[in-house]
PDB file of C-alpha atoms in Angstrom:
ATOM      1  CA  UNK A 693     -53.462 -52.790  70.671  1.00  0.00           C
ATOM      2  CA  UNK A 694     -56.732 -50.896  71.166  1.00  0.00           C
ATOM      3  CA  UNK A 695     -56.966 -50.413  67.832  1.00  0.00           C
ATOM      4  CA  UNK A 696     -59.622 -47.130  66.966  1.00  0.00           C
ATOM      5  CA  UNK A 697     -61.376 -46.293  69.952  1.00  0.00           C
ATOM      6  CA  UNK A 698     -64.138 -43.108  69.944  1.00  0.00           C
ATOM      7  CA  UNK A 699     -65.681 -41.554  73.087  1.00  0.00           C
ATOM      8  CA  UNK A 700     -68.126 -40.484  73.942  1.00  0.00           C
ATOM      9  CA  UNK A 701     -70.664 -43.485  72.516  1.00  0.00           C
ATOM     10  CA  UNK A 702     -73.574 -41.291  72.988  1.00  0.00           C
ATOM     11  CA  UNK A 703     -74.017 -37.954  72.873  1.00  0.00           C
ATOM     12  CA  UNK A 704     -77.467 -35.118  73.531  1.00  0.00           C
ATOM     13  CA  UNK A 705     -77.196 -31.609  72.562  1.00  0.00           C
ATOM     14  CA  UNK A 706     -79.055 -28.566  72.424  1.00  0.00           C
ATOM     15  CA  UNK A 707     -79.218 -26.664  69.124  1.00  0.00           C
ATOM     16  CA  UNK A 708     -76.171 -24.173  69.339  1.00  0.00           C
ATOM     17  CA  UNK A 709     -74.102 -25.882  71.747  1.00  0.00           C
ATOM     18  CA  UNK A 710     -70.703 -27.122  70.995  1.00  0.00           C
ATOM     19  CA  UNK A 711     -68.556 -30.026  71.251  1.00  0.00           C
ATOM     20  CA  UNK A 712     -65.870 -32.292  70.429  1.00  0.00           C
ATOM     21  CA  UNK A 713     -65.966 -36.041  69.499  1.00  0.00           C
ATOM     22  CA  UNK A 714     -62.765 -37.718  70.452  1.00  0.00           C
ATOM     23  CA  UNK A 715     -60.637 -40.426  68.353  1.00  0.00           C
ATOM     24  CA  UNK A 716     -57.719 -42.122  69.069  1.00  0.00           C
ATOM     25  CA  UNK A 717     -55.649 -45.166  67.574  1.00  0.00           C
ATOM     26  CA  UNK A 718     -52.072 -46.811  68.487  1.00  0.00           C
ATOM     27  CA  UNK A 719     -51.225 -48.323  65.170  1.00  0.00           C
ATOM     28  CA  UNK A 720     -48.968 -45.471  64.139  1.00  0.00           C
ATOM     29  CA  UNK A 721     -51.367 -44.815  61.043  1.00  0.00           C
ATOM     30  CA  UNK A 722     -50.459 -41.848  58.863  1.00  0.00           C
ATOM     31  CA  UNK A 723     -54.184 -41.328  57.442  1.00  0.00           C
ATOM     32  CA  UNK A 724     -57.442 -40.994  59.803  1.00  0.00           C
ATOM     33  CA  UNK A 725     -61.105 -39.936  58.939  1.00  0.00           C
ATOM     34  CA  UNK A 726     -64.173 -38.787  59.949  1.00  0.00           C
ATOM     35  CA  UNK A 727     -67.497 -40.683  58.343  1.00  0.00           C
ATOM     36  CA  UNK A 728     -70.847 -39.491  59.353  1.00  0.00           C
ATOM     37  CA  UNK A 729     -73.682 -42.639  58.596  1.00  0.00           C
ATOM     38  CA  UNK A 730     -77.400 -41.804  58.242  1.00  0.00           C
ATOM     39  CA  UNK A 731     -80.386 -43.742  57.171  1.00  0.00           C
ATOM     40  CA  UNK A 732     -80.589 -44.486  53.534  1.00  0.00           C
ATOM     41  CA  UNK A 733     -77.211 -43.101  52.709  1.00  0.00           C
ATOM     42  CA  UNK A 734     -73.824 -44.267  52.736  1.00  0.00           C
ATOM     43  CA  UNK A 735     -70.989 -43.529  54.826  1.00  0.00           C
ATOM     44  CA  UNK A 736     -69.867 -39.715  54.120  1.00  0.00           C
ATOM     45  CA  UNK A 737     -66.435 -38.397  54.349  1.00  0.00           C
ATOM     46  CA  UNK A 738     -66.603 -35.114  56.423  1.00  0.00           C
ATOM     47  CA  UNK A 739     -62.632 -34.773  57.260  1.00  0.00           C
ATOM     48  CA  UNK A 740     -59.727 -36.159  56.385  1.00  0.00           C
ATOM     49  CA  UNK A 741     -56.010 -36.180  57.396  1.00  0.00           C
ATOM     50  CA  UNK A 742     -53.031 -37.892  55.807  1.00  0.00           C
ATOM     51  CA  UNK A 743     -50.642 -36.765  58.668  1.00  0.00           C
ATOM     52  CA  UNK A 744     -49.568 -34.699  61.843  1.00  0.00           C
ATOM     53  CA  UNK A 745     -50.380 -31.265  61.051  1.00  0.00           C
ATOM     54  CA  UNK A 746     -52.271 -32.327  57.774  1.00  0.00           C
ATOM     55  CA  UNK A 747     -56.630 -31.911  57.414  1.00  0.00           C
ATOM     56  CA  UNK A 748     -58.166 -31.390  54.080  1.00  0.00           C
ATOM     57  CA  UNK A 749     -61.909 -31.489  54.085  1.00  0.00           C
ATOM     58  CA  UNK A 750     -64.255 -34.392  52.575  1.00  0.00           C
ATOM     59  CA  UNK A 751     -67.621 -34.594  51.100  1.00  0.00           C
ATOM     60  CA  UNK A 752     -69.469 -32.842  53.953  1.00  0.00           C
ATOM     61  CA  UNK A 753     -67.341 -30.720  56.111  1.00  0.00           C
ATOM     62  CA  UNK A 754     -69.704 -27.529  56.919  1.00  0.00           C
ATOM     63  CA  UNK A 755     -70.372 -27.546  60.657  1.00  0.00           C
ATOM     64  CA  UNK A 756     -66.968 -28.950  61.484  1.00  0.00           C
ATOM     65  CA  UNK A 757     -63.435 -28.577  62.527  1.00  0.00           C
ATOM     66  CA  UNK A 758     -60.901 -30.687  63.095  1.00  0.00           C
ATOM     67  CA  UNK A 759     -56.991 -30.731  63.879  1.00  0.00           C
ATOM     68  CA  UNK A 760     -54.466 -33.443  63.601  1.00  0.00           C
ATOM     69  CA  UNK A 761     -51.487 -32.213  66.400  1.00  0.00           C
ATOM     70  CA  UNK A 762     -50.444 -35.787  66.852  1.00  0.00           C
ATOM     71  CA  UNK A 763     -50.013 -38.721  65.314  1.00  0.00           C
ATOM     72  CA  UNK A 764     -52.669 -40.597  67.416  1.00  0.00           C
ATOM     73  CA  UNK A 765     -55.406 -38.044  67.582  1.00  0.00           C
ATOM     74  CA  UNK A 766     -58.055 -37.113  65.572  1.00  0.00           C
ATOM     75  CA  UNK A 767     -60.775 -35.049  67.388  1.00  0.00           C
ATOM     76  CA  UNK A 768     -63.906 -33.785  65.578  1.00  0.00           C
ATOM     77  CA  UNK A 769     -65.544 -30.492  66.495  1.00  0.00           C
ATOM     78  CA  UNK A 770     -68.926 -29.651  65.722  1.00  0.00           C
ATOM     79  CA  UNK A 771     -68.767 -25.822  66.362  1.00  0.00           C
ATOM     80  CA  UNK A 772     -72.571 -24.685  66.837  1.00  0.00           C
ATOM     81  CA  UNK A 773     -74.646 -27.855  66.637  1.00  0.00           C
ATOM     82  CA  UNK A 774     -77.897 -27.924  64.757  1.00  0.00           C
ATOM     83  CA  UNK A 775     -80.329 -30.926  64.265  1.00  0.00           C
ATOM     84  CA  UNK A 776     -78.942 -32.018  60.823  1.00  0.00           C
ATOM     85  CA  UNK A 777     -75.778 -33.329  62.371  1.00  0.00           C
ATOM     86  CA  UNK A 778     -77.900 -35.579  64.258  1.00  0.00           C
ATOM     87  CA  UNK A 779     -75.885 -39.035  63.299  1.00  0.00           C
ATOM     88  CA  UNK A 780     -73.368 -41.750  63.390  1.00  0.00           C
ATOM     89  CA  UNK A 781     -69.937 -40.720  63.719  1.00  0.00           C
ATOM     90  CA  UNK A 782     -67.447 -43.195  62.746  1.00  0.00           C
ATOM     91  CA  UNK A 783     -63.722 -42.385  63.007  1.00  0.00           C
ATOM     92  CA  UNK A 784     -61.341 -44.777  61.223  1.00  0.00           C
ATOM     93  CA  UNK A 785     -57.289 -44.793  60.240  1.00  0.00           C
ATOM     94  CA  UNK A 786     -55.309 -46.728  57.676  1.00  0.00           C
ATOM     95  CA  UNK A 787     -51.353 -46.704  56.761  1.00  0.00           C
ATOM     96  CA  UNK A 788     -49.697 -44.141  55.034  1.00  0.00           C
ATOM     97  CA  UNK A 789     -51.692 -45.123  51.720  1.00  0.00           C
ATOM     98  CA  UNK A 790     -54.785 -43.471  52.634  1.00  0.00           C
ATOM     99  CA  UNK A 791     -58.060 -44.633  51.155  1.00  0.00           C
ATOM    100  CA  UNK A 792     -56.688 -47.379  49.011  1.00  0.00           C
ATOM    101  CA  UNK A 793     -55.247 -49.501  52.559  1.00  0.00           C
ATOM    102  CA  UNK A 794     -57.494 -51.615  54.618  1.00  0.00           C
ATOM    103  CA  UNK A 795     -59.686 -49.587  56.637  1.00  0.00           C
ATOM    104  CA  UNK A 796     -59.993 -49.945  60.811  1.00  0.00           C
ATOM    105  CA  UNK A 797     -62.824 -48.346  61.896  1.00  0.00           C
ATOM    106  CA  UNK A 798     -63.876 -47.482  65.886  1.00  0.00           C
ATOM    107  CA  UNK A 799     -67.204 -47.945  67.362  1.00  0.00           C
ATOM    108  CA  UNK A 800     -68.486 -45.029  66.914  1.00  0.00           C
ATOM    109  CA  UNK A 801     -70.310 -42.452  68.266  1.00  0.00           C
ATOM    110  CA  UNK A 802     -74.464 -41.984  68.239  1.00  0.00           C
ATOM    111  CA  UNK A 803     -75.230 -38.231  68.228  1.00  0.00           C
ATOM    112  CA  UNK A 804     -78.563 -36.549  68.786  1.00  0.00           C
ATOM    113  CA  UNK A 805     -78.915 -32.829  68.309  1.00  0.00           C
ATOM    114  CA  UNK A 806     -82.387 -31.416  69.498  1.00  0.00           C
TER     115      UNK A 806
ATOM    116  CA  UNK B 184     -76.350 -41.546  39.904  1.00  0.00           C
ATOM    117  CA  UNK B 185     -74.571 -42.478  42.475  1.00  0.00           C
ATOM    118  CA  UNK B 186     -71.023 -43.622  41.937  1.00  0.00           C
ATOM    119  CA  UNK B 187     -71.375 -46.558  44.192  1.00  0.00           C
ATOM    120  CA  UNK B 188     -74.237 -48.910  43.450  1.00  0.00           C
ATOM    121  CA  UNK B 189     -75.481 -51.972  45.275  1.00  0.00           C
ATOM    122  CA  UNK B 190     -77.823 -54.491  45.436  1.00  0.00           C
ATOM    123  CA  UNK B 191     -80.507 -55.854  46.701  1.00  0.00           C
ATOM    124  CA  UNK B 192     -80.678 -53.456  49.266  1.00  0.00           C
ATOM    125  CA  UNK B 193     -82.182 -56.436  51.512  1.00  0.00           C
ATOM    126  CA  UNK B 194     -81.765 -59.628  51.395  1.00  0.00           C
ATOM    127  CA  UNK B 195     -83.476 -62.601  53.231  1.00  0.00           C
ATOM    128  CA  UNK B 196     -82.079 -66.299  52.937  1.00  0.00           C
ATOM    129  CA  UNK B 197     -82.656 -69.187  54.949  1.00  0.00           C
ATOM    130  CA  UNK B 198     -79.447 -70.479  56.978  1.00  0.00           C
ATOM    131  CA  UNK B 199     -77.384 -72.304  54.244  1.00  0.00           C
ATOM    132  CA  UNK B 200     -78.490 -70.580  51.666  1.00  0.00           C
ATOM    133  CA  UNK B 201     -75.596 -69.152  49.166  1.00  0.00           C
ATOM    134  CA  UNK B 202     -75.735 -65.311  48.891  1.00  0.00           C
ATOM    135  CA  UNK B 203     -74.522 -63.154  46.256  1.00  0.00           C
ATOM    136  CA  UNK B 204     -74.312 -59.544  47.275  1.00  0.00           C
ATOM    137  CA  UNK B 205     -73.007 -57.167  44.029  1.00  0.00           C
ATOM    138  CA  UNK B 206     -71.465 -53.575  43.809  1.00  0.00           C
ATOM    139  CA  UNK B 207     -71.390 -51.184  40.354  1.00  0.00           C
ATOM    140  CA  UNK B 208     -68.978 -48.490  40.528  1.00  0.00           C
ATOM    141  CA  UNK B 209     -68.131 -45.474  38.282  1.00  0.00           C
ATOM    142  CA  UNK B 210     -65.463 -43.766  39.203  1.00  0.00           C
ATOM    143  CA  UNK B 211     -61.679 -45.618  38.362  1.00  0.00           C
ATOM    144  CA  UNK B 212     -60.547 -47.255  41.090  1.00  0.00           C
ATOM    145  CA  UNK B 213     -57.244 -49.101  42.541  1.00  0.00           C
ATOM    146  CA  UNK B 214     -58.440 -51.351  44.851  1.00  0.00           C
ATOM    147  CA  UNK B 215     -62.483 -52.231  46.265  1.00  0.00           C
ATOM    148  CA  UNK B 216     -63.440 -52.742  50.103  1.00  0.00           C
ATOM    149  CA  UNK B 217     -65.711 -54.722  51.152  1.00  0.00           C
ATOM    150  CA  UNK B 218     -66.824 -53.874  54.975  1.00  0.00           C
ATOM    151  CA  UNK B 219     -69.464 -55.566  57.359  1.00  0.00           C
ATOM    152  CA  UNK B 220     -71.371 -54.244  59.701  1.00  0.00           C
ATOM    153  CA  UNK B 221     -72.791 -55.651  62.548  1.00  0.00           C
ATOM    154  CA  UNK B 222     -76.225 -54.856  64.154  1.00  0.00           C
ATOM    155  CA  UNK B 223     -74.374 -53.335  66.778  1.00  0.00           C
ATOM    156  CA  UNK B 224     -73.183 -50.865  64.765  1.00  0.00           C
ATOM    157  CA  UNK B 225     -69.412 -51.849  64.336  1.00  0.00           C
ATOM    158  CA  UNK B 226     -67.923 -51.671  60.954  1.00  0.00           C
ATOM    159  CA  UNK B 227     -64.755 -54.247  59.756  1.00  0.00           C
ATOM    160  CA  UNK B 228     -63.179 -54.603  56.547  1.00  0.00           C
ATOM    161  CA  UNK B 229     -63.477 -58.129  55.096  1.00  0.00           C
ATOM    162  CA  UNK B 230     -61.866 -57.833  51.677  1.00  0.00           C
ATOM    163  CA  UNK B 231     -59.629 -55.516  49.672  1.00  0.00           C
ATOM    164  CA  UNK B 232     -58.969 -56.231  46.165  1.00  0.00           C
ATOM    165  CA  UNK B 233     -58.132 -55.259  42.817  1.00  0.00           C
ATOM    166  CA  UNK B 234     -58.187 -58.172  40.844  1.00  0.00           C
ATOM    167  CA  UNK B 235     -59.323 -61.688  40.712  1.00  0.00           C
ATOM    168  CA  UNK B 236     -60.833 -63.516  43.589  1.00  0.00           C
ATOM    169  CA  UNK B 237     -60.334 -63.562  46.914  1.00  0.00           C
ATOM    170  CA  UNK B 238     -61.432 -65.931  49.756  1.00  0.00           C
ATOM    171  CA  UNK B 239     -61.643 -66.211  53.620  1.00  0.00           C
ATOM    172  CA  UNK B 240     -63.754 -68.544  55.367  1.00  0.00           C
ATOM    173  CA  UNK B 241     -66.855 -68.861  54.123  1.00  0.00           C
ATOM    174  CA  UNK B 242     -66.827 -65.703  52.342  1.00  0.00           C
ATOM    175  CA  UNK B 243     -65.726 -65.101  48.793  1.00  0.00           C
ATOM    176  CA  UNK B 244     -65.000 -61.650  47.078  1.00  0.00           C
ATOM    177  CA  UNK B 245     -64.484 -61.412  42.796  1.00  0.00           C
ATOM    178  CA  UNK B 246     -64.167 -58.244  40.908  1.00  0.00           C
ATOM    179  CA  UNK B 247     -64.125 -57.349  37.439  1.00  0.00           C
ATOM    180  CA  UNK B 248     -62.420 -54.071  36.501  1.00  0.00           C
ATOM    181  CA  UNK B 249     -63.986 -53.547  32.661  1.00  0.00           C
ATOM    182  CA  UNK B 250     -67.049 -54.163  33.987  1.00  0.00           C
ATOM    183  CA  UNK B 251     -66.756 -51.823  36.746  1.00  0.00           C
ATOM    184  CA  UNK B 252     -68.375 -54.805  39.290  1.00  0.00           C
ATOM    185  CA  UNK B 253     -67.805 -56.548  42.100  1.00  0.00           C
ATOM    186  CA  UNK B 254     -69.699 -59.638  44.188  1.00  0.00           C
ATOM    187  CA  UNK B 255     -69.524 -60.809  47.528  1.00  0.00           C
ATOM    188  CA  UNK B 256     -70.333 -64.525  47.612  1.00  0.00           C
ATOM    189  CA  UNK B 257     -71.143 -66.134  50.767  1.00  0.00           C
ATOM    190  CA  UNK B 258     -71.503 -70.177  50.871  1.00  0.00           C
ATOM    191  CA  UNK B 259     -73.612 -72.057  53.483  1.00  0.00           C
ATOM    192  CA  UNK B 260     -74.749 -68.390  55.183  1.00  0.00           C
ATOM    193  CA  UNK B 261     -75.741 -68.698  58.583  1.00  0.00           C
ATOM    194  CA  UNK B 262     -77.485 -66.362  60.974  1.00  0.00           C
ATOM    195  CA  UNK B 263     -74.016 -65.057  62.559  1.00  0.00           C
ATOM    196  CA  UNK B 264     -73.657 -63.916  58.747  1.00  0.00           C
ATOM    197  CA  UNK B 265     -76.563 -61.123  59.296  1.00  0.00           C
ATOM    198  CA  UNK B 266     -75.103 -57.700  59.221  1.00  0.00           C
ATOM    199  CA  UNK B 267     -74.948 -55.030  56.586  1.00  0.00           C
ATOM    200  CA  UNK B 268     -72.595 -55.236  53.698  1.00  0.00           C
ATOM    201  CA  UNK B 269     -70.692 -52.329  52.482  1.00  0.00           C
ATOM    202  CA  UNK B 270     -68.854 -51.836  49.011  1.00  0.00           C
ATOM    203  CA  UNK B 271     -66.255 -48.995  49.052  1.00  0.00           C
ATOM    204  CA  UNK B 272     -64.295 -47.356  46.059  1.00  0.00           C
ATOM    205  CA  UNK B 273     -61.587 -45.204  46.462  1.00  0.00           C
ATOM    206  CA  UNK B 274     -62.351 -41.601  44.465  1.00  0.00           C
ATOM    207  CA  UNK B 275     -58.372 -41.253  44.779  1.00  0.00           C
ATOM    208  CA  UNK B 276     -55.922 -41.987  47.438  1.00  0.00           C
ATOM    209  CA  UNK B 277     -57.397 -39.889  50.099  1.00  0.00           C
ATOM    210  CA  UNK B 278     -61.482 -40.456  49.311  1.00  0.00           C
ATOM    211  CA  UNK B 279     -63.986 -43.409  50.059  1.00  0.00           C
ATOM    212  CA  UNK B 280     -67.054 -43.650  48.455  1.00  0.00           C
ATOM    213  CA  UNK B 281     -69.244 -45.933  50.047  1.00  0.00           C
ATOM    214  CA  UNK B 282     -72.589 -48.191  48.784  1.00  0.00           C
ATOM    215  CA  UNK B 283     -75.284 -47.409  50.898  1.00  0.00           C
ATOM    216  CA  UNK B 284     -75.385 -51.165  51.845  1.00  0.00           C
ATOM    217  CA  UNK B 285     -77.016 -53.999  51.779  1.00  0.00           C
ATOM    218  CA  UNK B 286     -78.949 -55.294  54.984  1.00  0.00           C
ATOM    219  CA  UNK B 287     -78.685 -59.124  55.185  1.00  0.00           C
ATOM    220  CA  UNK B 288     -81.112 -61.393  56.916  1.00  0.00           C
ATOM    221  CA  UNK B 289     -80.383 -64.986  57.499  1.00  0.00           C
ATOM    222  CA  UNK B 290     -82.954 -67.153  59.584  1.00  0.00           C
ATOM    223  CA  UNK B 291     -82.196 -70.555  61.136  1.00  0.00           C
TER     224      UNK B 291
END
């Protein structure tokens, strides 16, 4: 098994462009999330999704989208992008008990907004 | 306040040193994570409990639920133990909230 796995690893954008972080896993979990990480803070919850066709938002969802049309896939879209998304992205999936299972987390993905 | 406290937020200790790493929480909770993450950025879940003790390795995990607090324990550290730790609490099923870490230093 892969396990989580993200792409890209690192990402530059303008201010205003958009784009979509990818996330993937082959453990057949039910729940995946998005975390973003920055300096000083702890991880923050922006997404969520406790199945196919399920998304409910987390602590910090403004700026982005996100869809859940399979099982497997998680992508994150960040719709305009402005400096203050400038982070760490960290995707990560558990079974069908959500935020009380063990967590897997993927490598995540360094974004730099300019 | 935040709902997930740790500390020290760094930590130095020479190689075979025993560390104790703790976590305050406020919200109720079913079950506490403990996660590690490496300098290279990865994050991995070492522990998940709701009760008692539990062990693996070198590394040691207790929680007290009236007290709202946890500890990470780790006996006869060694450099290859340097990373940052992470408490997590589950708001409800869905939500973690996560400790903004502690960075651990251990030097040969």
């Amino acid at each position: 098994n892969a396990g989580v796995t993200q792409t890209p690893k690192f990402q530059v954008l303008k201010t205003g462009q958009s784009m979509t972080l990818q996330c993937a896993q082959d453990m057949n979990h039910e729940y995946m999330s998005w975390y973003r990480q920055d300096p000083g803070m702890g991880l923050r919850l922006i997404h969520y999704s406790v199945g196919a066709g399920i998304t409910d938002q987390g602590e910090v969802p403004n700026g982005y989208n996100v869809s859940r049309s399979t099982t497997e896939d998680f992508p994150l879209r960040l719709l305009s992008a402005a400096p203050s998304q400038t982070s760490v992205y960290f995707c990560a999936s558990s079974y069908d008990g959500g935020s009380v299972w063990e967590q897997y987390f993927g490598p995540g993905t360094r974004l730099t907004v300019t | 306040k935040n709902e997930v406290e740790q500390s020290p937020q760094n930590l130095t200790a020479q190689e075979g040193e025993f560390i104790t790493i703790n976590c305050s929480y406020s919200v109720g909770i079913s079950a506490l994570h403990w996660l590690q993450q490496h300098p290279g950025g990865g994050i991995v879940s070492l522990f998940m409990l709701s009760s008692g003790k539990k062990k693996h390795g070198r590394l040691i995990a207790t929680i007290n639920i009236q007290e709202k607090h946890s500890s990470l324990h780790i006996t006869a550290s060694h450099p290859r133990d340097s990373a940052v730790y992470i408490c997590a609490v589950p708001k409800n099923t869905d939500k973690l909230i996560f400790g903004t870490g502690t960075r651990l230093q251990v030097f040969p």
